Amino acid sequence: MAEQTPAPAPTELWVERTGTRLYTGRSARGAEVRIGSESVDGVFTPGELLKIALAACSGMSSDFPLSRRLGDDYDATIRVSGAADRENEVYPQLDEVLELDLSELDAEAQERLIALVERSVDKVCTVGRTLKAGTKVTLSITRE
C-alpha cells in the first residue's frame, strides 16, 4: 500500500489593528493586505475581500482546464459584484463574470470548454462551495 503524504499544516492567519477601523491582515507566509472602511483609500473592505476570494478561487479552479485548452499564457479576468443587504448585514447574491477570449475555438468547442470550467469551479472552488453551503463560524475571546 502506498504511503500517503500528510497534508501541509494550515497557514496561520490573523489581523492586527493599525488604527480606527483599520487592520492589516497577515499570513505566516509573509503576505499582507490592508483592510478598512470603504471611505479609506488603499484598503479593501472585509466584504470586498470575500468577493475577491470567491473570484480568485473560481479562477484558480478553472486554471487547469483553461490552460490545457487555451495555453499557459491565456488571459482571464473575473469580475465579481454583489450589493450588501444592510438591514440583515449579508450579501444575498454574489455574481461572477469570467472574461475569456475564446475566439480561436469553434462554437461547439467553446460550449464544451465553458461546461468543463463550470463543472471544475463547482467541484473544487472551496470558497464558492463554502458560501453556497453555509458554514458555522465561532468567535472566542482571550483575555490577557
PDB file of N, CA and C in Angstrom, residues 25-132:
ATOM      1  N   GLY A  25      -4.231  42.465   7.507  1.00  0.00           N
ATOM      2  CA  GLY A  25      -4.335  41.014   7.510  1.00  0.00           C
ATOM      3  C   GLY A  25      -2.976  40.429   7.181  1.00  0.00           C
ATOM      4  N   ARG A  26      -2.605  39.369   7.874  1.00  0.00           N
ATOM      5  CA  ARG A  26      -1.276  38.775   7.697  1.00  0.00           C
ATOM      6  C   ARG A  26      -1.368  37.247   7.617  1.00  0.00           C
ATOM      7  N   SER A  27      -0.367  36.681   6.960  1.00  0.00           N
ATOM      8  CA  SER A  27      -0.228  35.224   6.939  1.00  0.00           C
ATOM      9  C   SER A  27       1.173  34.869   7.400  1.00  0.00           C
ATOM     10  N   ALA A  28       1.311  33.651   7.889  1.00  0.00           N
ATOM     11  CA  ALA A  28       2.621  33.168   8.325  1.00  0.00           C
ATOM     12  C   ALA A  28       3.597  33.084   7.144  1.00  0.00           C
ATOM     13  N   ARG A  29       3.096  33.121   5.907  1.00  0.00           N
ATOM     14  CA  ARG A  29       3.962  33.100   4.726  1.00  0.00           C
ATOM     15  C   ARG A  29       4.434  34.489   4.332  1.00  0.00           C
ATOM     16  N   GLY A  30       4.083  35.511   5.107  1.00  0.00           N
ATOM     17  CA  GLY A  30       4.581  36.857   4.849  1.00  0.00           C
ATOM     18  C   GLY A  30       3.678  37.750   4.016  1.00  0.00           C
ATOM     19  N   ALA A  31       2.485  37.286   3.674  1.00  0.00           N
ATOM     20  CA  ALA A  31       1.562  38.109   2.889  1.00  0.00           C
ATOM     21  C   ALA A  31       0.871  39.124   3.795  1.00  0.00           C
ATOM     22  N   GLU A  32       0.527  40.268   3.221  1.00  0.00           N
ATOM     23  CA  GLU A  32      -0.182  41.314   3.960  1.00  0.00           C
ATOM     24  C   GLU A  32      -1.239  41.948   3.076  1.00  0.00           C
ATOM     25  N   VAL A  33      -2.330  42.370   3.692  1.00  0.00           N
ATOM     26  CA  VAL A  33      -3.371  43.112   2.985  1.00  0.00           C
ATOM     27  C   VAL A  33      -3.961  44.124   3.963  1.00  0.00           C
ATOM     28  N   ARG A  34      -4.155  45.347   3.487  1.00  0.00           N
ATOM     29  CA  ARG A  34      -4.738  46.393   4.332  1.00  0.00           C
ATOM     30  C   ARG A  34      -6.256  46.339   4.227  1.00  0.00           C
ATOM     31  N   ILE A  35      -6.909  46.388   5.383  1.00  0.00           N
ATOM     32  CA  ILE A  35      -8.358  46.233   5.459  1.00  0.00           C
ATOM     33  C   ILE A  35      -8.924  47.396   6.244  1.00  0.00           C
ATOM     34  N   GLY A  36      -9.991  47.991   5.730  1.00  0.00           N
ATOM     35  CA  GLY A  36     -10.605  49.104   6.437  1.00  0.00           C
ATOM     36  C   GLY A  36     -11.952  49.459   5.853  1.00  0.00           C
ATOM     37  N   SER A  37     -12.400  50.631   6.201  1.00  0.00           N
ATOM     38  CA  SER A  37     -13.694  51.123   5.742  1.00  0.00           C
ATOM     39  C   SER A  37     -13.631  51.550   4.284  1.00  0.00           C
ATOM     40  N   GLU A  38     -14.791  51.533   3.640  1.00  0.00           N
ATOM     41  CA  GLU A  38     -14.894  51.926   2.234  1.00  0.00           C
ATOM     42  C   GLU A  38     -14.423  53.358   2.003  1.00  0.00           C
ATOM     43  N   SER A  39     -14.496  54.197   3.019  1.00  0.00           N
ATOM     44  CA  SER A  39     -14.110  55.599   2.885  1.00  0.00           C
ATOM     45  C   SER A  39     -12.594  55.813   2.909  1.00  0.00           C
ATOM     46  N   VAL A  40     -11.824  54.758   3.185  1.00  0.00           N
ATOM     47  CA  VAL A  40     -10.367  54.875   3.281  1.00  0.00           C
ATOM     48  C   VAL A  40      -9.734  54.390   1.979  1.00  0.00           C
ATOM     49  N   ASP A  41      -8.875  55.229   1.386  1.00  0.00           N
ATOM     50  CA  ASP A  41      -8.178  54.839   0.160  1.00  0.00           C
ATOM     51  C   ASP A  41      -7.117  53.778   0.464  1.00  0.00           C
ATOM     52  N   GLY A  42      -6.870  52.910  -0.510  1.00  0.00           N
ATOM     53  CA  GLY A  42      -5.779  51.950  -0.403  1.00  0.00           C
ATOM     54  C   GLY A  42      -6.045  50.748   0.476  1.00  0.00           C
ATOM     55  N   VAL A  43      -7.305  50.488   0.801  1.00  0.00           N
ATOM     56  CA  VAL A  43      -7.651  49.323   1.613  1.00  0.00           C
ATOM     57  C   VAL A  43      -8.792  48.560   0.951  1.00  0.00           C
ATOM     58  N   PHE A  44      -8.916  47.292   1.312  1.00  0.00           N
ATOM     59  CA  PHE A  44     -10.085  46.503   0.954  1.00  0.00           C
ATOM     60  C   PHE A  44     -10.997  46.459   2.156  1.00  0.00           C
ATOM     61  N   THR A  45     -12.308  46.460   1.912  1.00  0.00           N
ATOM     62  CA  THR A  45     -13.239  46.189   3.000  1.00  0.00           C
ATOM     63  C   THR A  45     -13.288  44.671   3.186  1.00  0.00           C
ATOM     64  N   PRO A  46     -13.735  44.192   4.354  1.00  0.00           N
ATOM     65  CA  PRO A  46     -13.874  42.748   4.517  1.00  0.00           C
ATOM     66  C   PRO A  46     -14.778  42.122   3.451  1.00  0.00           C
ATOM     67  N   GLY A  47     -15.866  42.798   3.106  1.00  0.00           N
ATOM     68  CA  GLY A  47     -16.761  42.275   2.076  1.00  0.00           C
ATOM     69  C   GLY A  47     -16.099  42.197   0.713  1.00  0.00           C
ATOM     70  N   GLU A  48     -15.263  43.180   0.393  1.00  0.00           N
ATOM     71  CA  GLU A  48     -14.532  43.142  -0.872  1.00  0.00           C
ATOM     72  C   GLU A  48     -13.556  41.964  -0.893  1.00  0.00           C
ATOM     73  N   LEU A  49     -12.921  41.701   0.245  1.00  0.00           N
ATOM     74  CA  LEU A  49     -12.010  40.555   0.317  1.00  0.00           C
ATOM     75  C   LEU A  49     -12.761  39.239   0.123  1.00  0.00           C
ATOM     76  N   LEU A  50     -13.958  39.153   0.674  1.00  0.00           N
ATOM     77  CA  LEU A  50     -14.786  37.961   0.473  1.00  0.00           C
ATOM     78  C   LEU A  50     -15.061  37.763  -1.015  1.00  0.00           C
ATOM     79  N   LYS A  51     -15.435  38.833  -1.697  1.00  0.00           N
ATOM     80  CA  LYS A  51     -15.732  38.752  -3.127  1.00  0.00           C
ATOM     81  C   LYS A  51     -14.477  38.410  -3.930  1.00  0.00           C
ATOM     82  N   ILE A  52     -13.354  39.020  -3.580  1.00  0.00           N
ATOM     83  CA  ILE A  52     -12.105  38.733  -4.287  1.00  0.00           C
ATOM     84  C   ILE A  52     -11.688  37.284  -4.060  1.00  0.00           C
ATOM     85  N   ALA A  53     -11.874  36.787  -2.832  1.00  0.00           N
ATOM     86  CA  ALA A  53     -11.549  35.385  -2.553  1.00  0.00           C
ATOM     87  C   ALA A  53     -12.388  34.462  -3.435  1.00  0.00           C
ATOM     88  N   LEU A  54     -13.654  34.778  -3.603  1.00  0.00           N
ATOM     89  CA  LEU A  54     -14.525  33.975  -4.459  1.00  0.00           C
ATOM     90  C   LEU A  54     -14.034  33.997  -5.906  1.00  0.00           C
ATOM     91  N   ALA A  55     -13.741  35.187  -6.427  1.00  0.00           N
ATOM     92  CA  ALA A  55     -13.286  35.306  -7.816  1.00  0.00           C
ATOM     93  C   ALA A  55     -11.947  34.602  -8.019  1.00  0.00           C
ATOM     94  N   ALA A  56     -11.030  34.765  -7.075  1.00  0.00           N
ATOM     95  CA  ALA A  56      -9.722  34.116  -7.188  1.00  0.00           C
ATOM     96  C   ALA A  56      -9.867  32.595  -7.133  1.00  0.00           C
ATOM     97  N   CYS A  57     -10.742  32.107  -6.280  1.00  0.00           N
ATOM     98  CA  CYS A  57     -10.968  30.669  -6.167  1.00  0.00           C
ATOM     99  C   CYS A  57     -11.546  30.126  -7.477  1.00  0.00           C
ATOM    100  N   SER A  58     -12.476  30.832  -8.059  1.00  0.00           N
ATOM    101  CA  SER A  58     -13.031  30.401  -9.351  1.00  0.00           C
ATOM    102  C   SER A  58     -11.953  30.395 -10.418  1.00  0.00           C
ATOM    103  N   GLY A  59     -11.112  31.418 -10.418  1.00  0.00           N
ATOM    104  CA  GLY A  59     -10.022  31.478 -11.389  1.00  0.00           C
ATOM    105  C   GLY A  59      -9.050  30.333 -11.219  1.00  0.00           C
ATOM    106  N   MET A  60      -8.656  30.092  -9.984  1.00  0.00           N
ATOM    107  CA  MET A  60      -7.702  29.006  -9.731  1.00  0.00           C
ATOM    108  C   MET A  60      -8.323  27.649 -10.040  1.00  0.00           C
ATOM    109  N   SER A  61      -9.610  27.492  -9.769  1.00  0.00           N
ATOM    110  CA  SER A  61     -10.299  26.226 -10.034  1.00  0.00           C
ATOM    111  C   SER A  61     -10.459  25.958 -11.519  1.00  0.00           C
ATOM    112  N   SER A  62     -10.471  27.007 -12.320  1.00  0.00           N
ATOM    113  CA  SER A  62     -10.635  26.852 -13.767  1.00  0.00           C
ATOM    114  C   SER A  62      -9.305  26.924 -14.517  1.00  0.00           C
ATOM    115  N   ASP A  63      -8.220  27.171 -13.803  1.00  0.00           N
ATOM    116  CA  ASP A  63      -6.926  27.388 -14.449  1.00  0.00           C
ATOM    117  C   ASP A  63      -6.449  26.170 -15.242  1.00  0.00           C
ATOM    118  N   PHE A  64      -6.536  24.992 -14.649  1.00  0.00           N
ATOM    119  CA  PHE A  64      -6.023  23.806 -15.341  1.00  0.00           C
ATOM    120  C   PHE A  64      -6.787  23.511 -16.634  1.00  0.00           C
ATOM    121  N   PRO A  65      -8.120  23.414 -16.594  1.00  0.00           N
ATOM    122  CA  PRO A  65      -8.808  23.122 -17.866  1.00  0.00           C
ATOM    123  C   PRO A  65      -8.625  24.236 -18.908  1.00  0.00           C
ATOM    124  N   LEU A  66      -8.560  25.478 -18.463  1.00  0.00           N
ATOM    125  CA  LEU A  66      -8.388  26.567 -19.427  1.00  0.00           C
ATOM    126  C   LEU A  66      -6.983  26.576 -20.013  1.00  0.00           C
ATOM    127  N   SER A  67      -5.972  26.404 -19.177  1.00  0.00           N
ATOM    128  CA  SER A  67      -4.601  26.425 -19.698  1.00  0.00           C
ATOM    129  C   SER A  67      -4.347  25.219 -20.603  1.00  0.00           C
ATOM    130  N   ARG A  68      -4.970  24.086 -20.290  1.00  0.00           N
ATOM    131  CA  ARG A  68      -4.813  22.897 -21.127  1.00  0.00           C
ATOM    132  C   ARG A  68      -5.393  23.143 -22.526  1.00  0.00           C
ATOM    133  N   ARG A  69      -6.483  23.892 -22.590  1.00  0.00           N
ATOM    134  CA  ARG A  69      -7.145  24.112 -23.896  1.00  0.00           C
ATOM    135  C   ARG A  69      -6.670  25.389 -24.588  1.00  0.00           C
ATOM    136  N   LEU A  70      -6.346  26.450 -23.796  1.00  0.00           N
ATOM    137  CA  LEU A  70      -6.007  27.745 -24.388  1.00  0.00           C
ATOM    138  C   LEU A  70      -4.512  28.060 -24.345  1.00  0.00           C
ATOM    139  N   GLY A  71      -3.742  27.254 -23.621  1.00  0.00           N
ATOM    140  CA  GLY A  71      -2.309  27.524 -23.476  1.00  0.00           C
ATOM    141  C   GLY A  71      -2.034  28.208 -22.138  1.00  0.00           C
ATOM    142  N   ASP A  72      -0.796  28.063 -21.678  1.00  0.00           N
ATOM    143  CA  ASP A  72      -0.426  28.589 -20.362  1.00  0.00           C
ATOM    144  C   ASP A  72      -0.515  30.108 -20.251  1.00  0.00           C
ATOM    145  N   ASP A  73      -0.490  30.808 -21.357  1.00  0.00           N
ATOM    146  CA  ASP A  73      -0.464  32.271 -21.305  1.00  0.00           C
ATOM    147  C   ASP A  73      -1.821  32.924 -21.594  1.00  0.00           C
ATOM    148  N   TYR A  74      -2.911  32.176 -21.389  1.00  0.00           N
ATOM    149  CA  TYR A  74      -4.230  32.764 -21.656  1.00  0.00           C
ATOM    150  C   TYR A  74      -4.513  33.889 -20.659  1.00  0.00           C
ATOM    151  N   ASP A  75      -5.307  34.853 -21.092  1.00  0.00           N
ATOM    152  CA  ASP A  75      -5.721  35.971 -20.242  1.00  0.00           C
ATOM    153  C   ASP A  75      -7.118  35.705 -19.712  1.00  0.00           C
ATOM    154  N   ALA A  76      -7.336  36.031 -18.464  1.00  0.00           N
ATOM    155  CA  ALA A  76      -8.656  35.899 -17.864  1.00  0.00           C
ATOM    156  C   ALA A  76      -8.843  36.995 -16.834  1.00  0.00           C
ATOM    157  N   THR A  77     -10.035  37.525 -16.786  1.00  0.00           N
ATOM    158  CA  THR A  77     -10.430  38.465 -15.747  1.00  0.00           C
ATOM    159  C   THR A  77     -11.746  37.952 -15.185  1.00  0.00           C
ATOM    160  N   ILE A  78     -11.840  37.926 -13.860  1.00  0.00           N
ATOM    161  CA  ILE A  78     -13.082  37.526 -13.220  1.00  0.00           C
ATOM    162  C   ILE A  78     -13.588  38.713 -12.425  1.00  0.00           C
ATOM    163  N   ARG A  79     -14.698  39.238 -12.868  1.00  0.00           N
ATOM    164  CA  ARG A  79     -15.321  40.364 -12.163  1.00  0.00           C
ATOM    165  C   ARG A  79     -16.344  39.793 -11.194  1.00  0.00           C
ATOM    166  N   VAL A  80     -16.413  40.384 -10.020  1.00  0.00           N
ATOM    167  CA  VAL A  80     -17.339  39.888  -9.006  1.00  0.00           C
ATOM    168  C   VAL A  80     -18.053  41.081  -8.388  1.00  0.00           C
ATOM    169  N   SER A  81     -19.340  40.921  -8.172  1.00  0.00           N
ATOM    170  CA  SER A  81     -20.124  42.005  -7.596  1.00  0.00           C
ATOM    171  C   SER A  81     -21.244  41.423  -6.752  1.00  0.00           C
ATOM    172  N   GLY A  82     -21.848  42.280  -5.987  1.00  0.00           N
ATOM    173  CA  GLY A  82     -22.984  41.899  -5.160  1.00  0.00           C
ATOM    174  C   GLY A  82     -23.173  42.938  -4.077  1.00  0.00           C
ATOM    175  N   ALA A  83     -24.337  43.509  -4.041  1.00  0.00           N
ATOM    176  CA  ALA A  83     -24.624  44.553  -3.054  1.00  0.00           C
ATOM    177  C   ALA A  83     -24.983  43.920  -1.715  1.00  0.00           C
ATOM    178  N   ALA A  84     -24.593  44.595  -0.669  1.00  0.00           N
ATOM    179  CA  ALA A  84     -24.922  44.130   0.683  1.00  0.00           C
ATOM    180  C   ALA A  84     -26.354  44.514   1.030  1.00  0.00           C
ATOM    181  N   ASP A  85     -27.022  43.631   1.727  1.00  0.00           N
ATOM    182  CA  ASP A  85     -28.312  43.914   2.340  1.00  0.00           C
ATOM    183  C   ASP A  85     -27.972  44.435   3.734  1.00  0.00           C
ATOM    184  N   ARG A  86     -27.972  45.743   3.906  1.00  0.00           N
ATOM    185  CA  ARG A  86     -27.511  46.351   5.160  1.00  0.00           C
ATOM    186  C   ARG A  86     -28.483  46.125   6.313  1.00  0.00           C
ATOM    187  N   GLU A  87     -29.749  45.876   6.015  1.00  0.00           N
ATOM    188  CA  GLU A  87     -30.715  45.603   7.081  1.00  0.00           C
ATOM    189  C   GLU A  87     -30.365  44.287   7.784  1.00  0.00           C
ATOM    190  N   ASN A  88     -29.923  43.288   7.000  1.00  0.00           N
ATOM    191  CA  ASN A  88     -29.591  41.978   7.553  1.00  0.00           C
ATOM    192  C   ASN A  88     -28.088  41.702   7.610  1.00  0.00           C
ATOM    193  N   GLU A  89     -27.274  42.633   7.080  1.00  0.00           N
ATOM    194  CA  GLU A  89     -25.814  42.511   7.035  1.00  0.00           C
ATOM    195  C   GLU A  89     -25.355  41.203   6.394  1.00  0.00           C
ATOM    196  N   VAL A  90     -25.869  40.951   5.196  1.00  0.00           N
ATOM    197  CA  VAL A  90     -25.461  39.798   4.391  1.00  0.00           C
ATOM    198  C   VAL A  90     -25.349  40.237   2.928  1.00  0.00           C
ATOM    199  N   TYR A  91     -24.654  39.424   2.155  1.00  0.00           N
ATOM    200  CA  TYR A  91     -24.657  39.572   0.700  1.00  0.00           C
ATOM    201  C   TYR A  91     -25.614  38.502   0.183  1.00  0.00           C
ATOM    202  N   PRO A  92     -26.831  38.874  -0.209  1.00  0.00           N
ATOM    203  CA  PRO A  92     -27.797  37.861  -0.631  1.00  0.00           C
ATOM    204  C   PRO A  92     -27.428  37.191  -1.956  1.00  0.00           C
ATOM    205  N   GLN A  93     -26.626  37.860  -2.773  1.00  0.00           N
ATOM    206  CA  GLN A  93     -26.218  37.283  -4.052  1.00  0.00           C
ATOM    207  C   GLN A  93     -24.876  37.857  -4.459  1.00  0.00           C
ATOM    208  N   LEU A  94     -23.989  36.988  -4.927  1.00  0.00           N
ATOM    209  CA  LEU A  94     -22.712  37.407  -5.494  1.00  0.00           C
ATOM    210  C   LEU A  94     -22.671  36.914  -6.934  1.00  0.00           C
ATOM    211  N   ASP A  95     -22.316  37.795  -7.848  1.00  0.00           N
ATOM    212  CA  ASP A  95     -22.296  37.474  -9.272  1.00  0.00           C
ATOM    213  C   ASP A  95     -20.872  37.559  -9.797  1.00  0.00           C
ATOM    214  N   GLU A  96     -20.447  36.497 -10.474  1.00  0.00           N
ATOM    215  CA  GLU A  96     -19.120  36.462 -11.088  1.00  0.00           C
ATOM    216  C   GLU A  96     -19.275  36.444 -12.605  1.00  0.00           C
ATOM    217  N   VAL A  97     -18.367  37.122 -13.286  1.00  0.00           N
ATOM    218  CA  VAL A  97     -18.305  37.082 -14.746  1.00  0.00           C
ATOM    219  C   VAL A  97     -16.860  36.787 -15.123  1.00  0.00           C
ATOM    220  N   LEU A  98     -16.644  35.639 -15.771  1.00  0.00           N
ATOM    221  CA  LEU A  98     -15.323  35.239 -16.240  1.00  0.00           C
ATOM    222  C   LEU A  98     -15.179  35.698 -17.683  1.00  0.00           C
ATOM    223  N   GLU A  99     -14.224  36.600 -17.911  1.00  0.00           N
ATOM    224  CA  GLU A  99     -13.991  37.157 -19.244  1.00  0.00           C
ATOM    225  C   GLU A  99     -12.818  36.430 -19.884  1.00  0.00           C
ATOM    226  N   LEU A 100     -13.082  35.771 -21.022  1.00  0.00           N
ATOM    227  CA  LEU A 100     -12.085  34.982 -21.739  1.00  0.00           C
ATOM    228  C   LEU A 100     -12.171  35.259 -23.227  1.00  0.00           C
ATOM    229  N   ASP A 101     -11.047  35.158 -23.909  1.00  0.00           N
ATOM    230  CA  ASP A 101     -11.042  35.206 -25.364  1.00  0.00           C
ATOM    231  C   ASP A 101     -11.079  33.769 -25.874  1.00  0.00           C
ATOM    232  N   LEU A 102     -12.226  33.371 -26.371  1.00  0.00           N
ATOM    233  CA  LEU A 102     -12.391  32.012 -26.897  1.00  0.00           C
ATOM    234  C   LEU A 102     -12.515  32.021 -28.419  1.00  0.00           C
ATOM    235  N   SER A 103     -12.101  33.116 -29.051  1.00  0.00           N
ATOM    236  CA  SER A 103     -12.304  33.283 -30.490  1.00  0.00           C
ATOM    237  C   SER A 103     -11.553  32.249 -31.333  1.00  0.00           C
ATOM    238  N   GLU A 104     -10.524  31.618 -30.779  1.00  0.00           N
ATOM    239  CA  GLU A 104      -9.784  30.607 -31.538  1.00  0.00           C
ATOM    240  C   GLU A 104     -10.505  29.260 -31.570  1.00  0.00           C
ATOM    241  N   LEU A 105     -11.571  29.132 -30.787  1.00  0.00           N
ATOM    242  CA  LEU A 105     -12.319  27.872 -30.742  1.00  0.00           C
ATOM    243  C   LEU A 105     -13.623  28.008 -31.518  1.00  0.00           C
ATOM    244  N   ASP A 106     -14.056  26.925 -32.147  1.00  0.00           N
ATOM    245  CA  ASP A 106     -15.359  26.966 -32.810  1.00  0.00           C
ATOM    246  C   ASP A 106     -16.460  26.942 -31.736  1.00  0.00           C
ATOM    247  N   ALA A 107     -17.684  27.202 -32.134  1.00  0.00           N
ATOM    248  CA  ALA A 107     -18.795  27.343 -31.184  1.00  0.00           C
ATOM    249  C   ALA A 107     -18.973  26.092 -30.326  1.00  0.00           C
ATOM    250  N   GLU A 108     -18.849  24.911 -30.920  1.00  0.00           N
ATOM    251  CA  GLU A 108     -19.020  23.668 -30.168  1.00  0.00           C
ATOM    252  C   GLU A 108     -17.914  23.490 -29.122  1.00  0.00           C
ATOM    253  N   ALA A 109     -16.680  23.786 -29.510  1.00  0.00           N
ATOM    254  CA  ALA A 109     -15.554  23.679 -28.575  1.00  0.00           C
ATOM    255  C   ALA A 109     -15.685  24.702 -27.444  1.00  0.00           C
ATOM    256  N   GLN A 110     -16.196  25.888 -27.779  1.00  0.00           N
ATOM    257  CA  GLN A 110     -16.427  26.902 -26.739  1.00  0.00           C
ATOM    258  C   GLN A 110     -17.425  26.398 -25.713  1.00  0.00           C
ATOM    259  N   GLU A 111     -18.529  25.821 -26.174  1.00  0.00           N
ATOM    260  CA  GLU A 111     -19.559  25.324 -25.257  1.00  0.00           C
ATOM    261  C   GLU A 111     -19.029  24.189 -24.385  1.00  0.00           C
ATOM    262  N   ARG A 112     -18.238  23.275 -24.981  1.00  0.00           N
ATOM    263  CA  ARG A 112     -17.650  22.177 -24.193  1.00  0.00           C
ATOM    264  C   ARG A 112     -16.707  22.725 -23.123  1.00  0.00           C
ATOM    265  N   LEU A 113     -15.890  23.718 -23.487  1.00  0.00           N
ATOM    266  CA  LEU A 113     -14.944  24.291 -22.530  1.00  0.00           C
ATOM    267  C   LEU A 113     -15.678  25.036 -21.417  1.00  0.00           C
ATOM    268  N   ILE A 114     -16.701  25.788 -21.759  1.00  0.00           N
ATOM    269  CA  ILE A 114     -17.485  26.509 -20.746  1.00  0.00           C
ATOM    270  C   ILE A 114     -18.120  25.520 -19.776  1.00  0.00           C
ATOM    271  N   ALA A 115     -18.670  24.427 -20.279  1.00  0.00           N
ATOM    272  CA  ALA A 115     -19.273  23.420 -19.404  1.00  0.00           C
ATOM    273  C   ALA A 115     -18.219  22.793 -18.495  1.00  0.00           C
ATOM    274  N   LEU A 116     -17.027  22.525 -19.030  1.00  0.00           N
ATOM    275  CA  LEU A 116     -15.934  21.957 -18.236  1.00  0.00           C
ATOM    276  C   LEU A 116     -15.497  22.926 -17.141  1.00  0.00           C
ATOM    277  N   VAL A 117     -15.382  24.198 -17.476  1.00  0.00           N
ATOM    278  CA  VAL A 117     -14.986  25.210 -16.489  1.00  0.00           C
ATOM    279  C   VAL A 117     -16.042  25.305 -15.386  1.00  0.00           C
ATOM    280  N   GLU A 118     -17.305  25.335 -15.761  1.00  0.00           N
ATOM    281  CA  GLU A 118     -18.371  25.406 -14.758  1.00  0.00           C
ATOM    282  C   GLU A 118     -18.332  24.199 -13.826  1.00  0.00           C
ATOM    283  N   ARG A 119     -18.121  23.003 -14.374  1.00  0.00           N
ATOM    284  CA  ARG A 119     -18.020  21.793 -13.542  1.00  0.00           C
ATOM    285  C   ARG A 119     -16.803  21.865 -12.622  1.00  0.00           C
ATOM    286  N   SER A 120     -15.673  22.328 -13.156  1.00  0.00           N
ATOM    287  CA  SER A 120     -14.456  22.425 -12.348  1.00  0.00           C
ATOM    288  C   SER A 120     -14.645  23.381 -11.179  1.00  0.00           C
ATOM    289  N   VAL A 121     -15.214  24.535 -11.438  1.00  0.00           N
ATOM    290  CA  VAL A 121     -15.433  25.519 -10.378  1.00  0.00           C
ATOM    291  C   VAL A 121     -16.416  24.963  -9.347  1.00  0.00           C
ATOM    292  N   ASP A 122     -17.506  24.354  -9.813  1.00  0.00           N
ATOM    293  CA  ASP A 122     -18.490  23.781  -8.891  1.00  0.00           C
ATOM    294  C   ASP A 122     -17.887  22.674  -8.032  1.00  0.00           C
ATOM    295  N   LYS A 123     -16.941  21.940  -8.576  1.00  0.00           N
ATOM    296  CA  LYS A 123     -16.372  20.790  -7.873  1.00  0.00           C
ATOM    297  C   LYS A 123     -15.256  21.173  -6.901  1.00  0.00           C
ATOM    298  N   VAL A 124     -14.390  22.132  -7.268  1.00  0.00           N
ATOM    299  CA  VAL A 124     -13.177  22.354  -6.462  1.00  0.00           C
ATOM    300  C   VAL A 124     -12.993  23.756  -5.901  1.00  0.00           C
ATOM    301  N   CYS A 125     -13.879  24.692  -6.172  1.00  0.00           N
ATOM    302  CA  CYS A 125     -13.725  26.032  -5.585  1.00  0.00           C
ATOM    303  C   CYS A 125     -14.246  26.004  -4.145  1.00  0.00           C
ATOM    304  N   THR A 126     -13.329  25.872  -3.212  1.00  0.00           N
ATOM    305  CA  THR A 126     -13.685  25.753  -1.799  1.00  0.00           C
ATOM    306  C   THR A 126     -14.452  26.973  -1.303  1.00  0.00           C
ATOM    307  N   VAL A 127     -14.052  28.157  -1.723  1.00  0.00           N
ATOM    308  CA  VAL A 127     -14.734  29.375  -1.263  1.00  0.00           C
ATOM    309  C   VAL A 127     -16.177  29.387  -1.755  1.00  0.00           C
ATOM    310  N   GLY A 128     -16.384  29.136  -3.032  1.00  0.00           N
ATOM    311  CA  GLY A 128     -17.742  29.110  -3.582  1.00  0.00           C
ATOM    312  C   GLY A 128     -18.584  28.020  -2.947  1.00  0.00           C
ATOM    313  N   ARG A 129     -18.002  26.838  -2.772  1.00  0.00           N
ATOM    314  CA  ARG A 129     -18.738  25.725  -2.164  1.00  0.00           C
ATOM    315  C   ARG A 129     -19.113  26.065  -0.717  1.00  0.00           C
ATOM    316  N   THR A 130     -18.219  26.720   0.000  1.00  0.00           N
ATOM    317  CA  THR A 130     -18.497  27.108   1.386  1.00  0.00           C
ATOM    318  C   THR A 130     -19.614  28.137   1.448  1.00  0.00           C
ATOM    319  N   LEU A 131     -19.553  29.136   0.568  1.00  0.00           N
ATOM    320  CA  LEU A 131     -20.599  30.155   0.558  1.00  0.00           C
ATOM    321  C   LEU A 131     -21.956  29.550   0.210  1.00  0.00           C
ATOM    322  N   LYS A 132     -21.979  28.641  -0.747  1.00  0.00           N
ATOM    323  CA  LYS A 132     -23.243  28.017  -1.148  1.00  0.00           C
ATOM    324  C   LYS A 132     -23.804  27.132  -0.043  1.00  0.00           C
TER     325      LYS A 132
END
